[in-house]
Tab-separated table of C-alpha atoms in Angstrom:
chain	number	residue	atom	x	y	z
A	7	MET	CA	0.157	0.032	0.056
A	8	PHE	CA	2.840	2.318	1.050
A	9	VAL	CA	4.590	1.684	-2.286
A	10	ILE	CA	1.337	2.449	-4.280
A	11	VAL	CA	0.814	5.867	-2.485
A	12	LEU	CA	4.566	6.800	-3.133
A	13	LEU	CA	4.444	5.914	-6.499
A	14	SER	CA	1.083	7.677	-7.046
A	15	PHE	CA	2.987	10.843	-5.479
A	16	VAL	CA	5.946	10.617	-7.623
A	17	PHE	CA	3.705	10.361	-10.566
A	18	ILE	CA	1.724	13.429	-9.739
A	19	LEU	CA	5.050	15.429	-9.145
A	20	LEU	CA	6.339	14.248	-12.640
A	21	VAL	CA	3.050	15.510	-14.066
A	22	CYS	CA	3.284	18.798	-12.466
A	23	ASN	CA	6.983	19.051	-13.521
A	24	TYR	CA	5.978	18.544	-17.156
A	25	TYR	CA	2.995	20.903	-17.023
A	26	VAL	CA	5.230	23.556	-15.070
A	27	TYR	CA	8.455	23.377	-16.973
A	28	TYR	CA	7.005	22.673	-20.376
A	29	GLY	CA	3.652	24.631	-20.615
A	30	LYS	CA	3.384	27.983	-22.352
A	31	ILE	CA	4.709	29.822	-19.131
A	32	GLY	CA	7.598	27.420	-18.683
A	33	ARG	CA	8.779	27.484	-22.122
A	34	LEU	CA	9.064	31.325	-22.033
A	35	ILE	CA	10.925	31.367	-18.701
A	36	ASN	CA	13.494	28.490	-20.023
A	37	LEU	CA	14.580	30.668	-22.738
A	38	ILE	CA	16.357	32.756	-20.228
A	39	PRO	CA	19.805	31.256	-19.416
A	40	GLY	CA	20.447	30.052	-15.890
A	41	PRO	CA	22.270	27.403	-13.784
A	42	LEU	CA	21.614	23.564	-14.081
A	43	CYS	CA	17.892	22.700	-13.150
A	44	TYR	CA	16.992	19.162	-12.148
A	45	PRO	CA	13.273	17.695	-12.524
A	46	ILE	CA	10.886	18.475	-9.505
A	47	VAL	CA	13.604	20.386	-7.256
A	48	GLY	CA	14.806	22.751	-9.914
A	49	SER	CA	17.966	24.659	-8.726
A	50	VAL	CA	17.242	24.400	-5.166
A	51	TYR	CA	20.737	22.890	-4.453
A	52	LEU	CA	21.965	26.807	-4.942
A	53	LEU	CA	20.550	27.249	-1.344
A	54	LEU	CA	22.736	24.842	0.190
A	55	GLY	CA	25.704	25.854	2.381
A	56	SER	CA	26.591	28.801	4.694
A	57	ARG	CA	25.371	32.369	4.266
A	58	GLU	CA	28.724	33.514	3.016
A	59	ALA	CA	28.663	30.743	0.280
A	60	LEU	CA	25.165	31.840	-0.723
A	61	TRP	CA	26.370	35.344	-1.005
A	62	LYS	CA	29.171	34.485	-3.103
A	63	ARG	CA	27.224	32.164	-5.332
A	64	MET	CA	24.736	35.052	-6.082
A	65	ILE	CA	27.733	37.125	-7.241
A	66	THR	CA	29.093	34.346	-9.517
A	67	LEU	CA	25.721	33.728	-11.016
A	68	ASN	CA	25.079	37.519	-11.685
A	69	ASP	CA	28.457	37.771	-13.448
A	70	LYS	CA	28.141	34.648	-15.403
A	71	TYR	CA	24.670	35.194	-16.783
A	72	TYR	CA	24.815	38.846	-17.152
A	73	PRO	CA	22.355	40.847	-17.366
A	74	ILE	CA	19.710	38.324	-16.809
A	75	TYR	CA	19.107	34.668	-15.431
A	76	LYS	CA	16.574	32.331	-14.136
A	77	VAL	CA	16.380	29.778	-11.465
A	78	TRP	CA	13.716	27.241	-10.585
A	79	ILE	CA	13.008	26.653	-6.865
A	80	PHE	CA	10.762	23.491	-7.278
A	81	PHE	CA	8.005	24.629	-9.499
A	82	ILE	CA	8.424	28.410	-8.766
A	83	PRO	CA	10.589	30.409	-11.353
A	84	ILE	CA	12.553	33.360	-10.130
A	85	ILE	CA	14.092	35.777	-12.729
A	86	SER	CA	17.130	37.823	-11.440
A	87	ILE	CA	17.729	41.208	-13.412
A	88	ARG	CA	20.543	43.963	-13.083
A	89	HIS	CA	20.419	46.009	-16.229
A	90	PRO	CA	19.235	49.639	-15.535
A	91	ASP	CA	16.867	49.481	-18.437
A	92	ASP	CA	15.100	46.434	-17.169
A	93	LEU	CA	14.981	48.029	-13.653
A	94	GLU	CA	13.542	51.159	-14.997
A	95	THR	CA	10.779	48.957	-16.750
A	96	ILE	CA	9.844	47.265	-13.584
A	97	LEU	CA	10.377	49.698	-10.854
A	98	ARG	CA	8.677	52.812	-12.288
A	99	ASN	CA	5.511	50.883	-13.508
A	100	PRO	CA	2.798	50.659	-10.958
A	101	LYS	CA	1.368	47.397	-12.359
A	102	HIS	CA	4.608	45.772	-10.875
A	103	ILE	CA	4.264	47.087	-7.468
A	104	LYS	CA	3.408	43.811	-5.629
A	105	LYS	CA	6.034	42.234	-3.455
A	106	SER	CA	6.958	38.400	-3.742
A	107	ILE	CA	6.528	35.428	-1.666
A	108	ILE	CA	9.687	36.056	-0.074
A	109	TYR	CA	8.282	39.053	1.853
A	110	ASP	CA	5.607	36.749	3.348
A	111	SER	CA	8.256	35.784	5.952
A	112	PHE	CA	7.873	39.356	7.435
A	113	LYS	CA	4.125	39.263	7.682
A	114	PRO	CA	4.217	37.907	11.269
A	115	TRP	CA	6.301	40.797	12.249
A	116	PHE	CA	4.925	43.706	10.024
A	117	GLY	CA	1.463	42.477	9.072
A	118	THR	CA	-0.019	44.415	6.310
A	119	SER	CA	2.102	47.625	6.888
A	120	LEU	CA	3.255	49.762	3.911
A	121	PHE	CA	6.421	47.671	3.617
A	122	ILE	CA	4.351	44.678	2.386
A	123	THR	CA	0.898	45.594	1.393
A	124	GLU	CA	-0.182	46.529	-2.040
A	125	GLY	CA	-3.161	47.956	-4.092
A	126	ALA	CA	-5.649	50.538	-2.721
A	127	LYS	CA	-4.378	49.837	0.899
A	128	TRP	CA	-0.888	50.598	-0.022
A	129	HIS	CA	-1.744	53.919	-1.631
A	130	SER	CA	-3.996	54.775	1.229
A	131	GLN	CA	-1.128	54.148	3.880
A	132	ARG	CA	1.477	55.864	1.691
A	133	LYS	CA	-0.993	59.046	1.607
A	134	ILE	CA	-1.281	58.921	5.206
A	135	LEU	CA	2.750	58.473	5.971
A	136	THR	CA	4.156	60.756	3.275
A	137	PRO	CA	3.560	64.072	5.305
A	138	THR	CA	5.617	62.839	8.049
A	139	PHE	CA	8.789	63.048	6.060
A	140	TYR	CA	8.000	66.533	4.690
A	141	PHE	CA	10.898	69.059	4.882
A	142	ASN	CA	9.530	71.371	7.670
A	143	ILE	CA	8.877	68.315	9.910
A	144	LEU	CA	12.390	66.729	9.300
A	145	GLN	CA	13.694	70.234	10.158
A	146	ARG	CA	12.387	69.816	13.767
A	147	PHE	CA	14.405	66.724	14.153
A	148	VAL	CA	17.824	68.132	13.547
A	149	GLU	CA	17.867	69.083	17.312
A	150	ILE	CA	17.325	65.540	18.314
A	151	TRP	CA	19.969	64.260	15.853
A	152	ASP	CA	22.353	66.679	17.213
A	153	LYS	CA	21.577	65.695	20.804
A	154	GLU	CA	21.993	61.967	20.105
A	155	SER	CA	25.363	62.683	18.310
A	156	LYS	CA	26.462	64.451	21.500
A	157	ASN	CA	25.611	61.371	23.335
A	158	MET	CA	27.752	59.342	21.168
A	159	ILE	CA	30.762	61.656	21.513
A	160	LYS	CA	30.209	61.694	25.177
A	161	SER	CA	30.286	57.976	25.648
A	162	LEU	CA	33.424	57.831	23.650
A	163	LYS	CA	35.194	60.638	25.563
A	164	ASN	CA	34.143	59.004	28.841
A	165	THR	CA	36.871	56.553	28.265
A	166	GLU	CA	40.016	58.693	28.233
A	167	GLY	CA	42.034	58.645	24.990
A	168	THR	CA	41.861	56.320	22.196
A	169	VAL	CA	38.838	54.016	21.968
A	170	VAL	CA	38.251	51.018	20.042
A	171	LYS	CA	34.598	50.329	19.201
A	172	ASN	CA	32.783	47.437	17.499
A	173	LEU	CA	30.500	49.562	15.327
A	174	SER	CA	27.463	47.532	14.937
A	175	PRO	CA	26.118	47.479	18.524
A	176	PHE	CA	27.416	50.881	19.261
A	177	ILE	CA	25.696	52.630	16.308
A	178	SER	CA	22.495	50.696	16.678
A	179	GLU	CA	21.793	51.846	20.064
A	180	HIS	CA	22.129	55.570	19.119
A	181	THR	CA	20.207	55.246	15.787
A	182	LEU	CA	17.351	53.523	17.778
A	183	ASN	CA	17.346	56.282	20.422
A	184	ALA	CA	17.248	58.965	17.816
A	185	LEU	CA	14.570	57.198	15.739
A	186	CYS	CA	12.182	56.849	19.058
A	187	GLU	CA	12.546	60.525	20.054
A	188	THR	CA	12.009	61.763	16.475
A	189	ALA	CA	9.467	59.306	14.912
A	190	MET	CA	7.759	58.154	18.032
A	191	GLY	CA	8.174	61.013	20.384
A	192	ILE	CA	9.377	58.683	23.040
A	193	SER	CA	12.647	58.863	24.905
A	194	LEU	CA	14.366	55.340	25.640
A	195	LYS	CA	16.216	56.624	28.793
A	196	ASN	CA	14.080	54.474	31.094
A	197	LEU	CA	13.963	51.532	28.609
A	198	GLY	CA	17.494	50.544	28.586
A	199	GLU	CA	16.792	46.748	29.377
A	200	PHE	CA	13.885	46.647	26.737
A	201	GLN	CA	16.025	48.489	24.287
A	202	GLN	CA	18.811	45.824	24.441
A	203	GLN	CA	16.143	42.963	24.226
A	204	TYR	CA	14.621	44.768	21.283
A	205	LEU	CA	18.006	44.962	19.391
A	206	LYS	CA	18.783	41.360	20.120
A	207	ALA	CA	15.382	40.260	18.924
A	208	ILE	CA	16.057	42.209	15.735
A	209	HIS	CA	19.200	40.116	15.008
A	210	GLN	CA	17.338	36.794	15.846
A	211	MET	CA	14.608	37.678	13.313
A	212	GLY	CA	17.234	38.359	10.651
A	213	GLU	CA	18.707	34.748	11.451
A	214	LEU	CA	15.482	33.155	11.266
A	215	PHE	CA	14.647	34.955	7.944
A	216	VAL	CA	17.842	33.507	6.337
A	217	TYR	CA	16.668	30.184	7.790
A	218	ARG	CA	13.576	30.298	5.955
A	219	ILE	CA	14.930	31.459	2.551
A	220	LYS	CA	17.432	28.728	2.444
A	221	ARG	CA	14.506	26.212	3.112
A	222	PRO	CA	11.855	27.443	0.780
A	223	TRP	CA	9.532	24.813	1.898
A	224	LEU	CA	9.175	26.846	5.061
A	225	LEU	CA	8.190	30.164	3.445
A	226	SER	CA	4.608	29.262	4.207
A	227	ASN	CA	3.810	31.047	7.650
A	228	TRP	CA	1.550	28.358	8.940
A	229	ILE	CA	4.011	25.473	7.943
A	230	PHE	CA	7.084	27.257	9.601
A	231	ALA	CA	4.914	27.930	12.784
A	232	LEU	CA	4.652	24.120	13.321
A	233	THR	CA	8.610	23.814	13.509
A	234	PRO	CA	10.854	24.424	16.490
A	235	LYS	CA	12.150	27.617	14.744
A	236	GLY	CA	8.506	28.804	14.335
A	237	ARG	CA	8.065	28.573	18.140
A	238	GLU	CA	11.298	30.405	18.580
A	239	GLN	CA	10.006	33.118	16.268
A	240	THR	CA	6.922	33.383	18.347
A	241	LYS	CA	8.973	34.388	21.418
A	242	VAL	CA	11.055	36.824	19.561
A	243	LEU	CA	7.916	38.355	18.035
A	244	LYS	CA	6.392	38.829	21.404
A	245	ILE	CA	9.416	40.967	22.451
A	246	LEU	CA	9.418	43.116	19.187
A	247	HIS	CA	5.732	43.664	19.330
A	248	GLY	CA	5.742	44.210	23.116
A	249	PHE	CA	8.392	47.028	22.635
A	250	THR	CA	6.450	48.783	20.008
A	251	GLU	CA	3.167	48.416	21.957
A	252	ARG	CA	4.891	50.083	25.021
A	253	ILE	CA	6.117	52.893	22.938
A	254	ILE	CA	2.575	53.499	21.335
A	255	ALA	CA	0.872	53.178	24.749
A	256	GLU	CA	3.235	55.665	26.394
A	257	ARG	CA	2.565	58.206	23.343
A	258	LYS	CA	-1.101	57.745	23.719
A	259	LEU	CA	-1.126	58.408	27.518
A	260	TYR	CA	0.944	61.754	26.555
A	261	HIS	CA	-2.139	62.768	24.551
A	262	GLU	CA	-4.622	61.803	27.188
A	263	GLN	CA	-2.595	64.054	29.684
A	264	THR	CA	-2.747	66.954	27.471
A	265	ASN	CA	-6.344	66.458	26.380
A	266	SER	CA	-5.522	65.544	22.913
A	267	GLN	CA	-4.956	69.297	22.094
A	268	TYR	CA	-2.043	68.947	19.956
A	269	LEU	CA	-3.596	66.073	17.745
A	270	LYS	CA	-6.494	68.477	17.138
A	271	SER	CA	-4.173	70.805	15.075
A	272	PHE	CA	-2.157	67.837	13.451
A	273	ASP	CA	-3.718	67.864	9.892
A	274	ASN	CA	-2.036	66.916	6.608
A	275	ASP	CA	-2.222	70.314	5.498
A	276	THR	CA	1.507	70.838	5.831
A	277	SER	CA	2.046	72.822	2.718
A	278	ALA	CA	4.850	70.655	3.034
A	279	GLU	CA	7.718	71.794	0.911
A	280	GLU	CA	7.750	75.478	1.899
A	281	ASP	CA	10.985	77.021	3.233
A	282	GLY	CA	11.962	75.499	6.713
A	283	ALA	CA	11.864	79.048	8.341
A	284	LYS	CA	7.912	78.937	7.920
A	285	MET	CA	7.215	76.522	10.812
A	286	ILE	CA	3.889	74.974	11.418
A	287	GLY	CA	3.357	76.540	14.817
A	288	MET	CA	4.246	75.945	18.324
A	289	ARG	CA	1.270	73.564	18.918
A	290	ARG	CA	2.792	71.134	16.450
A	291	LYS	CA	6.239	71.298	17.667
A	292	GLY	CA	6.537	68.447	19.943
A	293	LEU	CA	4.556	66.258	17.467
A	294	ALA	CA	6.081	63.060	16.048
A	295	MET	CA	5.426	60.478	13.066
A	296	LEU	CA	3.518	58.242	15.554
A	297	ASP	CA	1.178	61.255	16.463
A	298	LEU	CA	0.006	61.417	12.739
A	299	LEU	CA	-0.785	57.677	12.985
A	300	ILE	CA	-2.676	58.138	16.243
A	301	ALA	CA	-4.612	61.020	14.595
A	302	ALA	CA	-5.490	59.052	11.636
A	303	SER	CA	-6.925	56.199	13.867
A	304	ARG	CA	-9.284	58.772	15.565
A	305	GLU	CA	-10.540	59.512	12.108
A	306	GLY	CA	-11.232	55.894	11.518
A	307	LEU	CA	-8.361	55.677	8.819
A	308	MET	CA	-6.403	53.137	10.876
A	309	THR	CA	-7.098	50.319	13.492
A	310	ASP	CA	-4.749	49.946	16.522
A	311	LEU	CA	-3.394	47.016	14.825
A	312	GLU	CA	-2.476	48.674	11.744
A	313	ILE	CA	-0.885	51.518	13.732
A	314	ARG	CA	1.489	48.714	15.666
A	315	GLN	CA	2.360	47.203	12.327
A	316	GLU	CA	3.398	50.559	10.875
A	317	VAL	CA	5.250	51.157	13.974
A	318	ASP	CA	7.031	47.977	13.829
A	319	THR	CA	8.097	48.918	10.359
A	320	ILE	CA	9.287	52.262	10.990
A	321	MET	CA	11.159	51.082	14.035
A	322	PHE	CA	13.037	48.502	11.950
A	323	GLY	CA	13.415	50.412	8.722
A	324	GLY	CA	14.250	53.672	10.534
A	325	HIS	CA	17.129	52.446	12.663
A	326	ASP	CA	18.772	49.080	11.374
A	327	THR	CA	19.393	49.846	7.877
A	328	THR	CA	20.700	53.294	8.993
A	329	ALA	CA	22.886	51.923	11.520
A	330	ALA	CA	24.413	49.146	9.208
A	331	SER	CA	25.091	51.774	6.473
A	332	LEU	CA	26.678	54.130	9.173
A	333	CYS	CA	29.100	51.313	9.923
A	334	PHE	CA	30.047	50.926	6.387
A	335	ILE	CA	30.526	54.829	6.130
A	336	LEU	CA	32.738	55.244	9.199
A	337	ALA	CA	34.914	52.283	8.335
A	338	LEU	CA	35.544	53.425	4.677
A	339	LEU	CA	36.268	57.115	6.027
A	340	ALA	CA	38.856	55.306	8.440
A	341	GLU	CA	40.416	53.303	5.704
A	342	HIS	CA	40.859	56.409	3.571
A	343	LYS	CA	42.552	59.062	5.553
A	344	ASP	CA	42.970	61.622	2.746
A	345	ILE	CA	38.995	61.494	2.140
A	346	GLN	CA	38.389	61.594	5.836
A	347	ASP	CA	40.481	64.816	6.377
A	348	ARG	CA	38.629	66.498	3.453
A	349	VAL	CA	35.287	65.857	5.246
A	350	ARG	CA	36.850	67.150	8.473
A	351	ASN	CA	37.885	70.363	6.734
A	352	GLU	CA	34.361	70.757	5.250
A	353	VAL	CA	32.660	70.051	8.394
A	354	ASP	CA	35.079	72.303	10.595
A	355	ILE	CA	34.361	75.291	8.197
A	356	ALA	CA	30.623	74.811	8.252
A	357	MET	CA	30.740	74.622	12.268
A	358	GLN	CA	32.711	77.931	12.285
A	359	GLU	CA	30.367	79.672	9.659
A	360	ASN	CA	27.112	78.482	11.810
A	361	GLU	CA	28.833	79.401	15.168
A	362	ASN	CA	28.725	75.624	16.042
A	363	LYS	CA	24.974	75.483	15.918
A	364	LEU	CA	24.117	72.277	14.036
A	365	THR	CA	21.138	73.188	12.068
A	366	MET	CA	19.599	72.322	8.786
A	367	LYS	CA	21.583	74.943	7.113
A	368	PHE	CA	24.693	73.444	8.491
A	369	LEU	CA	23.811	69.980	7.084
A	370	HIS	CA	23.138	71.411	3.524
A	371	GLN	CA	26.557	72.885	3.515
A	372	LEU	CA	28.131	69.186	3.844
A	373	SER	CA	28.017	68.550	0.095
A	374	TYR	CA	31.503	66.448	0.045
A	375	LEU	CA	30.163	64.355	3.202
A	376	GLU	CA	26.993	63.915	1.247
A	377	ARG	CA	28.938	62.670	-1.864
A	378	CYS	CA	30.879	60.278	0.592
A	379	ILE	CA	27.630	58.800	2.056
A	380	LYS	CA	26.334	58.084	-1.381
A	381	GLU	CA	29.412	56.388	-2.556
A	382	ALA	CA	29.426	54.343	0.453
A	383	LEU	CA	25.762	53.299	-0.295
A	384	ARG	CA	26.938	52.324	-3.692
A	385	LEU	CA	29.746	49.958	-2.377
A	386	HIS	CA	27.584	48.630	0.538
A	387	SER	CA	23.727	48.905	0.400
A	388	ALA	CA	22.543	47.458	3.630
A	389	ALA	CA	19.231	46.918	2.529
A	390	PHE	CA	20.346	44.878	-0.707
A	391	VAL	CA	17.455	43.139	-2.219
A	392	ILE	CA	14.255	44.017	-3.997
A	393	SER	CA	11.768	41.317	-5.151
A	394	ARG	CA	8.441	42.245	-7.212
A	395	VAL	CA	5.857	40.095	-9.003
A	396	CYS	CA	5.066	40.883	-12.591
A	397	GLY	CA	1.639	42.293	-12.658
A	398	GLU	CA	1.353	41.626	-16.523
A	399	ASP	CA	3.497	40.031	-19.241
A	400	VAL	CA	6.527	42.321	-19.623
A	401	LYS	CA	9.269	42.700	-22.450
A	402	LEU	CA	12.581	43.293	-20.919
A	403	GLN	CA	15.736	43.899	-23.027
A	404	SER	CA	15.996	40.360	-24.423
A	405	TYR	CA	13.182	38.256	-23.164
A	406	LEU	CA	9.483	38.231	-22.464
A	407	VAL	CA	8.693	37.650	-18.819
A	408	PRO	CA	5.078	36.203	-17.946
A	409	ALA	CA	2.733	37.812	-15.608
A	410	GLY	CA	3.084	36.305	-12.246
A	411	THR	CA	6.722	35.728	-12.291
A	412	ILE	CA	8.831	36.780	-9.355
A	413	LEU	CA	11.540	39.158	-9.892
A	414	PHE	CA	14.794	39.405	-7.832
A	415	ILE	CA	17.098	42.672	-7.850
A	416	ASP	CA	20.322	42.650	-5.838
A	417	ILE	CA	21.133	46.286	-5.325
A	418	ASN	CA	24.857	45.823	-4.539
A	419	ILE	CA	25.345	43.805	-7.723
A	420	ILE	CA	23.737	46.742	-9.773
A	421	HIS	CA	26.026	49.281	-7.984
A	422	LYS	CA	29.159	47.465	-8.963
A	423	ASP	CA	28.438	47.056	-12.599
A	424	SER	CA	31.553	48.178	-14.554
A	425	ASN	CA	29.596	48.976	-17.586
A	426	PHE	CA	28.100	51.965	-15.571
A	427	TRP	CA	30.824	52.299	-12.796
A	428	PRO	CA	34.391	52.303	-13.871
A	429	ASN	CA	36.734	50.751	-11.275
A	430	PRO	CA	33.581	49.807	-9.266
A	431	GLU	CA	35.432	48.658	-6.109
A	432	ILE	CA	37.250	51.955	-5.607
A	433	PHE	CA	35.905	54.260	-3.023
A	434	ASP	CA	35.695	57.531	-5.096
A	435	PRO	CA	32.976	60.213	-3.694
A	436	ASP	CA	33.607	62.190	-6.688
A	437	ARG	CA	31.529	59.864	-8.772
A	438	PHE	CA	28.543	61.933	-7.290
A	439	LEU	CA	29.802	65.350	-8.669
A	440	PRO	CA	26.857	67.060	-10.369
A	441	GLU	CA	28.784	66.867	-13.720
A	442	ARG	CA	29.483	63.176	-13.292
A	443	ILE	CA	25.779	62.304	-12.400
A	444	GLN	CA	24.248	64.219	-15.193
A	445	ASN	CA	24.546	61.477	-18.024
A	446	ARG	CA	24.529	58.393	-15.673
A	447	HIS	CA	21.361	56.106	-16.064
A	448	PRO	CA	19.083	56.988	-13.062
A	449	TYR	CA	18.403	53.378	-12.321
A	450	SER	CA	22.085	52.392	-12.009
A	451	TYR	CA	21.955	53.726	-8.434
A	452	ILE	CA	19.157	52.588	-6.273
A	453	PRO	CA	20.169	52.439	-2.666
A	454	PHE	CA	16.719	53.238	-1.726
A	455	SER	CA	14.819	51.419	-4.464
A	456	ALA	CA	13.125	53.592	-7.089
A	457	GLY	CA	9.770	54.410	-8.648
A	458	PRO	CA	6.442	54.732	-6.771
A	459	ARG	CA	7.548	52.192	-4.011
A	460	ASN	CA	10.756	53.798	-3.062
A	461	CYS	CA	11.829	54.024	0.556
A	462	ILE	CA	9.700	56.804	1.932
A	463	GLY	CA	12.176	57.683	4.663
A	464	GLN	CA	15.377	58.317	2.440
A	465	ARG	CA	15.631	61.936	3.317
A	466	TYR	CA	15.319	61.337	6.800
A	467	ALA	CA	18.073	58.524	6.878
A	468	MET	CA	20.526	60.881	4.817
A	469	LEU	CA	20.084	63.790	6.943
A	470	GLN	CA	20.438	61.620	10.214
A	471	MET	CA	23.577	59.987	8.701
A	472	LYS	CA	25.153	63.318	7.783
A	473	MET	CA	24.590	64.646	11.238
A	474	MET	CA	26.172	61.787	13.185
A	475	VAL	CA	28.969	61.285	10.744
A	476	ALA	CA	29.743	65.202	10.806
A	477	SER	CA	29.707	65.067	14.539
A	478	LEU	CA	32.031	62.107	15.047
A	479	ILE	CA	34.499	63.394	12.198
A	480	HIS	CA	34.670	66.809	14.067
A	481	HIS	CA	35.594	65.276	17.534
A	482	PHE	CA	37.807	62.207	16.392
A	483	TYR	CA	40.220	60.914	13.941
A	484	LEU	CA	39.114	57.444	12.805
A	485	GLU	CA	41.674	54.587	12.278
A	486	PRO	CA	40.757	51.158	11.046
A	487	VAL	CA	41.352	48.202	13.165
A	488	ASP	CA	39.350	45.757	10.808
A	489	TYR	CA	39.289	46.278	7.088
A	490	ILE	CA	35.897	45.720	5.498
A	491	LYS	CA	37.422	43.217	2.876
A	492	ASP	CA	38.558	41.162	5.705
A	493	VAL	CA	35.398	41.381	7.791
A	494	ARG	CA	32.638	38.553	7.652
A	495	LEU	CA	29.370	40.115	6.384
A	496	GLN	CA	26.401	38.746	8.163
A	497	VAL	CA	23.660	38.608	5.662
A	498	ASP	CA	19.940	38.517	6.945
A	499	ILE	CA	17.378	41.196	6.356
A	500	VAL	CA	20.254	43.597	5.947
A	501	ILE	CA	23.997	43.198	5.269
A	502	ARG	CA	25.916	44.187	8.571
A	503	PRO	CA	29.579	43.908	9.266
A	504	ASP	CA	29.980	42.296	12.560
A	505	PRO	CA	32.375	42.665	14.190
A	506	LEU	CA	33.943	45.741	12.405
A	507	ARG	CA	36.230	47.855	14.826
A	508	VAL	CA	37.377	51.434	14.289
A	509	ARG	CA	39.634	53.258	16.646
A	510	PHE	CA	38.460	56.726	17.636
A	511	VAL	CA	41.199	59.091	18.397
A	512	PRO	CA	40.212	62.360	19.984
A	513	VAL	CA	40.815	65.454	18.033
A	514	LEU	CA	42.409	68.242	20.303
A	515	GLN	CA	39.877	70.969	20.454
A	516	ASN	CA	40.836	74.589	21.078
């Protein structure tokens, strides 16, 4: 009996294999080059091995089959693209806005937040959240970024003389502090223990994410929930959701204590891009991004669960990717003393001109530092993967890709394409001089994605990174202890170098 059942199962799989691989869609997919594909399992063998091996394998495949290749994971085809023309075709077209099954792994954490959702709900949530990143609201955050930068400097100077720091945990703590005070309106001074638990839980979620990607049969949330790792995830999620729920509760309590008088004036009429000097009034001065979500819920536009899901997304996206990027930026400046000195000179001049007041005007004067940050993001994009589903049949440069096909975009591979970036491994901030940007393909550089589904918080991230780097460079010489090329990169939800140590040598101030 068992043999009959087994043979029947194998027969069904073979029929499915023939139908999928040799049907109309399968024949189109198989015109695209790619690695060896076996019956039924496809190219699932590519997922075997360590995270480092997987990372190197992706680079090899991208180079071997430039600029497009396909893999089959069981009966699911995945197309990897890297040419800017193909990226533009996909990313700018709202018909291809749906994210792939890969993102289903995030649903227990982020639910149906802006990061994952699609269609009318995505448009509605984007509309609600966009005003929170307008210029005159970001301008109010400068003071908080400055304060947190001073906390970083103080912690380094409390240890007399030279300090060696592992960047990842050091930077993460301060970007999380800054995010909570700006976006959530909550200080973490009294939440130190919970903060550390939260940071640890994020790393655990990253490890669980990679565990599932390497075992595609576990991408289904209900199947994964039945495994020991699924039960581990439940415990981690309890910490992550508990942390954000506590932040939301504290902010709601604040509005109860102030009789909601500030929320009543917090509408979407920001005339958003006006000059920063035209502030939106003292009544709004203390308000944060979370307040806009709370206000939306009171108008029936969001539920409490949707607020938590958006806060979970902002909390992760607003601090973890920024922290990982800052690690790479500081390490690159440490490795390139001439570039670091030029940044320090620019920062020192700007501080003198602004009488040591770190304002939005000060940040806008740091054009060379901005080029350094952009070049660091080109070399090492912490958020490195975009995955979409074709909403309709689409003609790329050389192949027709059927509707419903998963597309995979590796940002770091795109940023090191020698056809668009000469000597791509060299750290050269002057690549981003205005005259060199002018004729470059706009989709050859996408550190914050591109098109209608680009990163909503990219200006927030750039300004915060400029403030933190400028403050550190003004007070310390950076010297490399570990070099990026020698560091083991941890690949999970983001790419993070750990450990990556930098020596901070105090600058003698007059």
